[in-house]
CSV table of C-alpha atoms in Angstrom, one decimal:
chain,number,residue,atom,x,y,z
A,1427,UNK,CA,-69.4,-62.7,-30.1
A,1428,UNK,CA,-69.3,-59.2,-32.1
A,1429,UNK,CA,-70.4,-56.5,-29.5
A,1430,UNK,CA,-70.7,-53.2,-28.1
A,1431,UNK,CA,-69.4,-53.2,-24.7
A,1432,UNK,CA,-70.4,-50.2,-22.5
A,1433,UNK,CA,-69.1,-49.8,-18.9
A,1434,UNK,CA,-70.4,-48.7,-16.2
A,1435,UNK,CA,-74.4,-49.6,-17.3
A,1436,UNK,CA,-75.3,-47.3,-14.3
A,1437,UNK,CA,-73.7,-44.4,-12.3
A,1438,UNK,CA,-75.5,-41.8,-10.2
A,1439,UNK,CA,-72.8,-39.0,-9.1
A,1440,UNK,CA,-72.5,-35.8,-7.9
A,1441,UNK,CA,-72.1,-32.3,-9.8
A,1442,UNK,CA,-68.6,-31.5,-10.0
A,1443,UNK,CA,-67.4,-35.1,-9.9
A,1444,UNK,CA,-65.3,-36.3,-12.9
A,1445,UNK,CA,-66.4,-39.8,-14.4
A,1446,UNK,CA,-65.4,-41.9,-17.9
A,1447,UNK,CA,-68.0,-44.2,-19.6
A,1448,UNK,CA,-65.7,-46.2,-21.5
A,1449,UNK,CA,-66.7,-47.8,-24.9
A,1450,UNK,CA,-65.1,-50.8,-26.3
A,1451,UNK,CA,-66.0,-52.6,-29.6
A,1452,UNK,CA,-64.2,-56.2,-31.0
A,1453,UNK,CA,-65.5,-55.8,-34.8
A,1454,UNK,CA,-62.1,-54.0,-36.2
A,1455,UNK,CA,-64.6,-50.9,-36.6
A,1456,UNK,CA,-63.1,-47.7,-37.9
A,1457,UNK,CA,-66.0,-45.6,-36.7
A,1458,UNK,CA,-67.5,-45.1,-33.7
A,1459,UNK,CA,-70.1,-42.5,-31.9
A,1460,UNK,CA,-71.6,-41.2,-28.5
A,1461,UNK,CA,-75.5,-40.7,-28.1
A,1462,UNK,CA,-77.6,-39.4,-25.4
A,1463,UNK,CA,-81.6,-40.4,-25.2
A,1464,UNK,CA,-83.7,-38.2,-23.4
A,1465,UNK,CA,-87.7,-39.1,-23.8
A,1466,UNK,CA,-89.4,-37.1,-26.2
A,1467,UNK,CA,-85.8,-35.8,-28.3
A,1468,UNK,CA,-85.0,-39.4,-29.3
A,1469,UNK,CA,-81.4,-39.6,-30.0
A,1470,UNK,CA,-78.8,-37.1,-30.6
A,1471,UNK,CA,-75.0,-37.5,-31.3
A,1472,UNK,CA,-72.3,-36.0,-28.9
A,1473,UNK,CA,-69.4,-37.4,-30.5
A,1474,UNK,CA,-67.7,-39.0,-33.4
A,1475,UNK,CA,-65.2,-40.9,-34.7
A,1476,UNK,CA,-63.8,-41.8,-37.8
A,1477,UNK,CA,-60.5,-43.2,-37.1
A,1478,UNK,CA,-58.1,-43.5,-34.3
A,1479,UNK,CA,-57.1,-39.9,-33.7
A,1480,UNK,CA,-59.9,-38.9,-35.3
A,1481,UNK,CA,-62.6,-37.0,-33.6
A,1482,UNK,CA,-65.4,-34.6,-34.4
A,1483,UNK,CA,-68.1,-33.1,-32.3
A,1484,UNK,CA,-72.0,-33.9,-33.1
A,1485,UNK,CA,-74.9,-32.1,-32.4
A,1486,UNK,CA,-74.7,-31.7,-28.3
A,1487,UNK,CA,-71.0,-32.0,-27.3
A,1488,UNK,CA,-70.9,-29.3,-24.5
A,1489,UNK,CA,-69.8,-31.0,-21.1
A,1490,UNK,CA,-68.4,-33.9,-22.7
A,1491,UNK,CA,-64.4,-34.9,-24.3
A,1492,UNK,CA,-63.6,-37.6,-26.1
A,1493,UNK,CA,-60.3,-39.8,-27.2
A,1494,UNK,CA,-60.0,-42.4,-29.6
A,1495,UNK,CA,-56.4,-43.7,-28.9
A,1496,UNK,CA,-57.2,-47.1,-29.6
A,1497,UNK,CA,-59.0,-48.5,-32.5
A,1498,UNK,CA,-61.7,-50.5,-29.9
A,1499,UNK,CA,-61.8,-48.1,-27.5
A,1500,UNK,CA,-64.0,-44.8,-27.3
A,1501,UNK,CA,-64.3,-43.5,-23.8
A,1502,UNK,CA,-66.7,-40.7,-23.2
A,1503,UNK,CA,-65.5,-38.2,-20.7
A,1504,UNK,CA,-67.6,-35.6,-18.5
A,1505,UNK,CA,-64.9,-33.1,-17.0
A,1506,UNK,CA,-67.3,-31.8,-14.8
A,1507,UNK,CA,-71.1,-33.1,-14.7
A,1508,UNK,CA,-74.0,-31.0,-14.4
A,1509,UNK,CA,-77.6,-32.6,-13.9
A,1510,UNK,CA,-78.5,-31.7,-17.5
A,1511,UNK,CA,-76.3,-34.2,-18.6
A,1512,UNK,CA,-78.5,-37.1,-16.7
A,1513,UNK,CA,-79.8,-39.4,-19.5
A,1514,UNK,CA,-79.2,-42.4,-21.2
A,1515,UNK,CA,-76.0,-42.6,-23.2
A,1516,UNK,CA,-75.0,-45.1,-26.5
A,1517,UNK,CA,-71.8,-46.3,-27.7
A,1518,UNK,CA,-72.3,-47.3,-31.5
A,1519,UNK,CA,-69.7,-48.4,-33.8
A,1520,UNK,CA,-70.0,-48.8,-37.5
A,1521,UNK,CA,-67.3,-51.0,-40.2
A,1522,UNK,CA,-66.5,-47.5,-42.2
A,1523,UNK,CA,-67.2,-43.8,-42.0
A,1524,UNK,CA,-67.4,-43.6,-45.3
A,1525,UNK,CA,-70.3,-46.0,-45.9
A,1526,UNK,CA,-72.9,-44.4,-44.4
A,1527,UNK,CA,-75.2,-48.2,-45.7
A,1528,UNK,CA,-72.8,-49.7,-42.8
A,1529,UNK,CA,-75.0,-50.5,-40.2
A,1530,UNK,CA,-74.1,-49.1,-36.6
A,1531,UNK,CA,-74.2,-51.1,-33.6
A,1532,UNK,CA,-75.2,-50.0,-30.2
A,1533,UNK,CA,-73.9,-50.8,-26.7
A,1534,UNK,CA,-76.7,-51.7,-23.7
A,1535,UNK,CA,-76.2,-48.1,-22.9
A,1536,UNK,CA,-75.4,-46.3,-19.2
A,1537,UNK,CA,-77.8,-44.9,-17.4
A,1538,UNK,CA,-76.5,-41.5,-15.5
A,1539,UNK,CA,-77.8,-39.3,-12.8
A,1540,UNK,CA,-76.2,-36.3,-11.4
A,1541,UNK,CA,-77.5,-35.1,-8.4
B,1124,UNK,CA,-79.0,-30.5,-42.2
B,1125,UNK,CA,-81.0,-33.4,-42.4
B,1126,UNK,CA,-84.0,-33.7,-39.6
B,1127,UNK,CA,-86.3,-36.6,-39.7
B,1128,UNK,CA,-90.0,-36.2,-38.8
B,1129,UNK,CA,-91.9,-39.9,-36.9
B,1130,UNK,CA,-95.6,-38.8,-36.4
B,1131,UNK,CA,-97.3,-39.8,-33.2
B,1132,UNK,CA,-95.1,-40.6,-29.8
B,1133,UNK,CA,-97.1,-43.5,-29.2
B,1134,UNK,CA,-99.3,-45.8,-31.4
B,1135,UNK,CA,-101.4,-48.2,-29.7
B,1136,UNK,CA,-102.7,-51.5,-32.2
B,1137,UNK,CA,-104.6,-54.8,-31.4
B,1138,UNK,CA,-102.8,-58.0,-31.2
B,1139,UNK,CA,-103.3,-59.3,-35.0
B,1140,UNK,CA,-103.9,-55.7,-36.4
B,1141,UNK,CA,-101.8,-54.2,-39.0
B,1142,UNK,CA,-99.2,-51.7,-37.5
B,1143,UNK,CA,-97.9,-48.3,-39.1
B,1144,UNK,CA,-95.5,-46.4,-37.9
B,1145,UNK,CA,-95.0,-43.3,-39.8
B,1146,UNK,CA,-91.1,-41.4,-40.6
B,1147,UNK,CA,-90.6,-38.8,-43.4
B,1148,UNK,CA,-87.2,-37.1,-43.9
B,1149,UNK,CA,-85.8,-33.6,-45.2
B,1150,UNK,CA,-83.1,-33.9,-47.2
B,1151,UNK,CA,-81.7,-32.1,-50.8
B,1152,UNK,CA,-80.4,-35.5,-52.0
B,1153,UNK,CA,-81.7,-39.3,-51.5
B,1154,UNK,CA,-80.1,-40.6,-48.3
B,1155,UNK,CA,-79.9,-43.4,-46.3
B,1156,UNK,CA,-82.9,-44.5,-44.4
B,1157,UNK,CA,-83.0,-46.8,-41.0
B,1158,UNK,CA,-85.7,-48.2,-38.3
B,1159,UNK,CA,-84.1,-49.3,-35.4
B,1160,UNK,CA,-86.0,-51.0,-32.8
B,1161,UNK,CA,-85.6,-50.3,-28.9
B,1162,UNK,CA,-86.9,-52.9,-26.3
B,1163,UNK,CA,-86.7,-51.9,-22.8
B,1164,UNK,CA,-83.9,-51.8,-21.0
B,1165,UNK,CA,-81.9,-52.6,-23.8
B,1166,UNK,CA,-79.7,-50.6,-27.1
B,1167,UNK,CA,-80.8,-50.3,-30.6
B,1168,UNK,CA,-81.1,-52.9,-33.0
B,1169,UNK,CA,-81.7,-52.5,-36.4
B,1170,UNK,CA,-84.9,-53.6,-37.8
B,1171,UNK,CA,-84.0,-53.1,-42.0
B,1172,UNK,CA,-82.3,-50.1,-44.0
B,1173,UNK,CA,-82.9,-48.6,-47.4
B,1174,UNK,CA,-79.8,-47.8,-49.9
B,1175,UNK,CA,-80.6,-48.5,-52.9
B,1176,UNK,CA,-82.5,-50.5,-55.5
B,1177,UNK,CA,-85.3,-52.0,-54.3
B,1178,UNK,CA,-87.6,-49.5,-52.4
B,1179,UNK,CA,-89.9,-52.0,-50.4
B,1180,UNK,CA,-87.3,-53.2,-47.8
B,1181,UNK,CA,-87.9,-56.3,-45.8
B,1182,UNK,CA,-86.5,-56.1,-42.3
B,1183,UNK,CA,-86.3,-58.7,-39.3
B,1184,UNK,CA,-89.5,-60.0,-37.2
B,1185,UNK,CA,-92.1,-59.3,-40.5
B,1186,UNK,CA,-91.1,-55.9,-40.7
B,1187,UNK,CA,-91.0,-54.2,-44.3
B,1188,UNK,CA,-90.6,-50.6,-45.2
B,1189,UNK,CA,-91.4,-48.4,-48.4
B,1190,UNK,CA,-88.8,-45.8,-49.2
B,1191,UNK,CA,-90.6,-43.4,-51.7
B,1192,UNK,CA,-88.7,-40.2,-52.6
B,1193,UNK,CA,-91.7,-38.4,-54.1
B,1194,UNK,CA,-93.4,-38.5,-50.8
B,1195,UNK,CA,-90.0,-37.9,-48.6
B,1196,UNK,CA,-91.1,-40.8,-46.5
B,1197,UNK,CA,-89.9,-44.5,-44.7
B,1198,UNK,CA,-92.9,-45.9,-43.2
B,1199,UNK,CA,-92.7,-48.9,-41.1
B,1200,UNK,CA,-95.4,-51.7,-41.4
B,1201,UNK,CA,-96.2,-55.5,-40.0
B,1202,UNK,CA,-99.3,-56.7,-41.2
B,1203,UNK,CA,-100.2,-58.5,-38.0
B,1204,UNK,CA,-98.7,-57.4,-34.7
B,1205,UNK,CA,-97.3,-59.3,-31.8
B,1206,UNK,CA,-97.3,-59.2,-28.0
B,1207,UNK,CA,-93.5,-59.0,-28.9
B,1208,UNK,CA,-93.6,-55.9,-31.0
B,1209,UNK,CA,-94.2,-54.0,-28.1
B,1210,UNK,CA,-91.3,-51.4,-27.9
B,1211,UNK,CA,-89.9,-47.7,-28.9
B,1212,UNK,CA,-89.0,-47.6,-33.1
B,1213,UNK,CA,-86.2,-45.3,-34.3
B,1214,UNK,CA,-86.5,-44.1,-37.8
B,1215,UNK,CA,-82.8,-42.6,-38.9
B,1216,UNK,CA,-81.2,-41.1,-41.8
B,1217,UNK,CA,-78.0,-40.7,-43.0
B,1218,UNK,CA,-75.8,-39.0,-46.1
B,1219,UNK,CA,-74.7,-41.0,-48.5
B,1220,UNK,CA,-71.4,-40.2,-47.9
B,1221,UNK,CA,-70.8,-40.4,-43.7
B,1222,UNK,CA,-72.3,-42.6,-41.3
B,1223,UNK,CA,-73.7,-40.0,-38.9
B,1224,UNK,CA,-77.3,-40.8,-38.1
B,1225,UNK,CA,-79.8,-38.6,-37.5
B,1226,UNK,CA,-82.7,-40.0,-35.5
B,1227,UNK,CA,-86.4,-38.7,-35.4
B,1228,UNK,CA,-87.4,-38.7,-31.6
B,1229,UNK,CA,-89.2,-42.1,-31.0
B,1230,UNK,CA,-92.6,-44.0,-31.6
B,1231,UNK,CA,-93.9,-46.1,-28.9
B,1232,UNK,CA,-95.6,-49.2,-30.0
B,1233,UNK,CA,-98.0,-50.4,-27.6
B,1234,UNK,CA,-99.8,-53.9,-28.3
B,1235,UNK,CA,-103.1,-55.3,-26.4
B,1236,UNK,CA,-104.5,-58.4,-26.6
């Protein structure tokens, strides 16, 4: 089954504490993205990218690294959480970077709390 | 930058009434227009996109949506809602050229019987 596979789907942690959501994709996607939801903002994009090797920050990437070393793989890195960063985050991949009609798939998301 | 623009958080309809959910977009040139669909506790799933040619889009579950370009504007409809609808809609935009999406903040569909 083509999917978005998101790991863990919850974490609550501590400030200070380093964790990895990783992001994992079976489609043969080129690109692939980080989102966080907070209520009331919607989504907005931390990280992109368009190839392996290949990333680019989005609109909110403070607090959070990224590597793309593998094609399928896109884990989302926070060196050091804050509580700001508690929200609901989304893995999405898409067939091409350059096709912007390509549609993106999502992962089931994680839900994370710092404390 | 783009920015997209849903009116109303939350939209509460009747079982069996017609449902609008409103989305216009800022942007120089004709993009890319989405709806995704969020049901709780789960991702995003798209609902129908707009990229060119025909302008009244026909999506999953009934859904259809109007891209007109004089009025900036994506609006979602379903002329009779269902128990089912029930969830949070995405409307998102993209350039033609890359596939970063920008999303407006959310509209909550709530259905009653």
């Amino acid at each position: 089954e083509a999917q978005v596979t998101q790991n863990p789907r919850y974490l609550i942690t501590v400030t200070g504490k380093k964790l990895t959501v990783t992001c994992s994709q079976n489609m043969n996607h080129e690109y692939m993205s980080w989102y966080r939801q907070d209520p009331g903002l919607g989504l907005r994009q931390i990280y992109y990218s368009m190839n392996v090797e290949v990333t680019d920050k989005g609109d909110v990437p403070e607090g959070y690294k990224v590597s793309r070393k593998e094609k399928r793989n896109f884990p989302l890195i926070l060196e050091s959480p804050s509580p700001n960063q508690t929200s609901l985050y989304f893995c999405a991949s898409s067939l091409s970077w350059d096709r912007a009609s390509y549609e993106q798939y999502f992962g089931p998301g994680t839900r994370l709390t710092v404390t | 930058a783009q920015s997209v623009t849903q009116l109303g958080s939350h939209v509460s309809v009747s079982e069996g009434a017609l449902v609008l959910l409103r989305c216009n977009y800022s942007s120089s040139v004709p993009p890319y227009l989405f709806w995704y669909v969020q049901y709780p506790n789960q991702g995003l799933q798209l609902l129908l996109k707009y990229t060119t040619g025909a302008t009244l889009v026909k999506g999953i579950n009934g859904f259809e949506a109007e891209f007109k370009k004089s009025e900036t504007s994506f609006h979602l409809t379903k002329p009779s809602a269902h128990m089912s609808d029930a969830a949070e809609y995405f409307c998102a935009v993209s350039d033609q050229g890359y596939s970063t999406l920008t999303f407006g903040k959310g509209t909550m569909l709530l259905v009653s019987p």
